[in-house]
Amino acid sequence: MLIGMLRHDRDSLRLALLSPQGQRLLTLVRDQEGIRFLPGAAFEPPFTAEWLASRLSWSLWPAEHLRDAFDGSDWTLEATGNERWIRHRGRLVAQLVGGPECRIIHDLEGGYRLAITAADHDRAEAPCRVP
């Protein structure tokens, strides 16, 4: 298990991945200079900075913004209630389920599952579990 601390706004995204002991393992940055991992990572991730940033964006952006971003590309978004399906050229790439308190990203293409929960969320009330 890794812990991530995420800060984002309309123009930037920063994610620090931490070990359960608090050691910074990796920092992802998306800003006006592009998408990248900062130097000094404790390991070489099995995915690119672009891959991780895209999955986070699929979860964090409102559906209408994703549809606008995908317009004219090979990517599509289907969304109903608390579920999203991301397709590339008609092939399902990822499924996202959950609401603002907890969202699970199941990346079928990469074989990864990510759980995103707000740091101040009461986990006893509605735990975030990766199925």
GROMACS .gro file of C-alpha atoms in nm:
model
  131
    1MET     CA    1   0.000   0.000   0.000
    2LEU     CA    2   0.115   0.352  -0.084
    3ILE     CA    3  -0.020   0.676   0.054
    4GLY     CA    4  -0.060   0.972  -0.176
    5MET     CA    5  -0.101   1.335  -0.089
    6LEU     CA    6  -0.265   1.520  -0.376
    7ARG     CA    7  -0.303   1.891  -0.440
    8HIS     CA    8  -0.472   2.012  -0.754
    9ASP     CA    9  -0.650   2.302  -0.906
   10ARG     CA   10  -0.749   2.403  -1.255
   11ASP     CA   11  -0.391   2.467  -1.369
   12SER     CA   12  -0.176   2.217  -1.182
   13LEU     CA   13  -0.158   1.885  -1.006
   14ARG     CA   14   0.099   1.759  -0.756
   15LEU     CA   15   0.099   1.411  -0.605
   16ALA     CA   16   0.349   1.284  -0.349
   17LEU     CA   17   0.349   0.907  -0.303
   18LEU     CA   18   0.461   0.807   0.046
   19SER     CA   19   0.540   0.479   0.215
   20PRO     CA   20   0.324   0.391   0.520
   21GLN     CA   21   0.623   0.509   0.729
   22GLY     CA   22   0.612   0.854   0.564
   23GLN     CA   23   0.913   0.827   0.327
   24ARG     CA   24   0.857   1.021   0.005
   25LEU     CA   25   0.885   0.769  -0.276
   26LEU     CA   26   0.780   0.967  -0.581
   27THR     CA   27   0.644   1.309  -0.674
   28LEU     CA   28   0.428   1.368  -0.982
   29VAL     CA   29   0.383   1.722  -1.114
   30ARG     CA   30   0.157   1.852  -1.390
   31ASP     CA   31   0.186   2.224  -1.454
   32GLN     CA   32   0.259   2.475  -1.731
   33GLU     CA   33   0.595   2.297  -1.788
   34GLY     CA   34   0.428   1.961  -1.857
   35ILE     CA   35   0.387   1.629  -1.679
   36ARG     CA   36   0.683   1.470  -1.503
   37PHE     CA   37   0.818   1.287  -1.203
   38LEU     CA   38   1.052   1.503  -0.998
   39PRO     CA   39   1.412   1.387  -0.955
   40GLY     CA   40   1.500   1.195  -0.641
   41ALA     CA   41   1.240   0.918  -0.659
   42ALA     CA   42   1.305   0.618  -0.435
   43PHE     CA   43   1.207   0.376  -0.713
   44GLU     CA   44   1.145   0.357  -1.088
   45PRO     CA   45   0.767   0.330  -1.131
   46PRO     CA   46   0.625   0.071  -1.374
   47PHE     CA   47   0.417   0.348  -1.538
   48THR     CA   48   0.482   0.687  -1.692
   49ALA     CA   49   0.401   1.025  -1.542
   50GLU     CA   50   0.150   1.079  -1.825
   51TRP     CA   51  -0.026   0.751  -1.742
   52LEU     CA   52  -0.065   0.838  -1.373
   53ALA     CA   53  -0.171   1.198  -1.441
   54SER     CA   54  -0.435   1.084  -1.691
   55ARG     CA   55  -0.590   0.836  -1.446
   56LEU     CA   56  -0.603   1.099  -1.173
   57SER     CA   57  -0.760   1.350  -1.413
   58TRP     CA   58  -1.024   1.096  -1.517
   59SER     CA   59  -1.122   1.071  -1.153
   60LEU     CA   60  -1.094   1.435  -1.046
   61TRP     CA   61  -1.229   1.629  -1.342
   62PRO     CA   62  -1.603   1.686  -1.383
   63ALA     CA   63  -1.752   1.465  -1.656
   64GLU     CA   64  -1.833   1.760  -1.884
   65HIS     CA   65  -1.467   1.873  -1.876
   66LEU     CA   66  -1.350   1.523  -1.967
   67ARG     CA   67  -1.596   1.510  -2.255
   68ASP     CA   68  -1.466   1.845  -2.380
   69ALA     CA   69  -1.105   1.725  -2.348
   70PHE     CA   70  -1.184   1.402  -2.535
   71ASP     CA   71  -1.378   1.581  -2.812
   72GLY     CA   72  -1.223   1.508  -3.150
   73SER     CA   73  -0.996   1.233  -3.015
   74ASP     CA   74  -1.011   0.853  -2.999
   75TRP     CA   75  -1.114   0.875  -2.632
   76THR     CA   76  -1.471   0.868  -2.499
   77LEU     CA   77  -1.636   0.893  -2.160
   78GLU     CA   78  -1.958   0.728  -2.053
   79ALA     CA   79  -2.090   0.830  -1.714
   80THR     CA   80  -2.398   0.741  -1.511
   81GLY     CA   81  -2.442   0.819  -1.145
   82ASN     CA   82  -2.119   0.727  -0.965
   83GLU     CA   83  -1.965   0.526  -1.250
   84ARG     CA   84  -1.745   0.627  -1.540
   85TRP     CA   85  -1.615   0.420  -1.831
   86ILE     CA   86  -1.319   0.546  -2.030
   87ARG     CA   87  -1.277   0.399  -2.379
   88HIS     CA   88  -1.006   0.435  -2.641
   89ARG     CA   89  -1.123   0.356  -2.995
   90GLY     CA   90  -1.422   0.176  -2.844
   91ARG     CA   91  -1.212  -0.049  -2.619
   92LEU     CA   92  -1.275  -0.017  -2.244
   93VAL     CA   93  -0.954   0.108  -2.079
   94ALA     CA   94  -1.073   0.203  -1.729
   95GLN     CA   95  -1.374   0.196  -1.502
   96LEU     CA   96  -1.418   0.442  -1.217
   97VAL     CA   97  -1.670   0.392  -0.939
   98GLY     CA   98  -1.760   0.584  -0.627
   99GLY     CA   99  -1.834   0.937  -0.523
  100PRO     CA  100  -1.646   1.235  -0.383
  101GLU     CA  101  -1.560   1.056  -0.057
  102CYS     CA  102  -1.405   0.754  -0.225
  103ARG     CA  103  -1.331   0.671  -0.586
  104ILE     CA  104  -1.183   0.348  -0.721
  105ILE     CA  105  -1.000   0.361  -1.054
  106HIS     CA  106  -0.979   0.018  -1.214
  107ASP     CA  107  -0.734   0.046  -1.502
  108LEU     CA  108  -0.808  -0.258  -1.716
  109GLU     CA  109  -0.529  -0.175  -1.960
  110GLY     CA  110  -0.257  -0.143  -1.697
  111GLY     CA  111  -0.393  -0.397  -1.450
  112TYR     CA  112  -0.391  -0.146  -1.162
  113ARG     CA  113  -0.648  -0.035  -0.909
  114LEU     CA  114  -0.620   0.297  -0.731
  115ALA     CA  115  -0.836   0.415  -0.442
  116ILE     CA  116  -0.873   0.788  -0.382
  117THR     CA  117  -1.010   0.906  -0.048
  118ALA     CA  118  -1.005   1.256   0.099
  119ALA     CA  119  -0.760   1.283   0.389
  120ASP     CA  120  -1.024   1.432   0.618
  121HIS     CA  121  -1.288   1.172   0.528
  122ASP     CA  122  -1.424   0.959   0.815
  123ARG     CA  123  -1.330   0.608   0.701
  124ALA     CA  124  -1.537   0.444   0.973
  125GLU     CA  125  -1.846   0.591   0.814
  126ALA     CA  126  -1.780   0.478   0.454
  127PRO     CA  127  -1.452   0.290   0.404
  128CYS     CA  128  -1.279   0.300   0.068
  129ARG     CA  129  -1.197  -0.053  -0.035
  130VAL     CA  130  -1.039  -0.167  -0.358
  131PRO     CA  131  -1.244  -0.465  -0.481
   0.00000   0.00000   0.00000
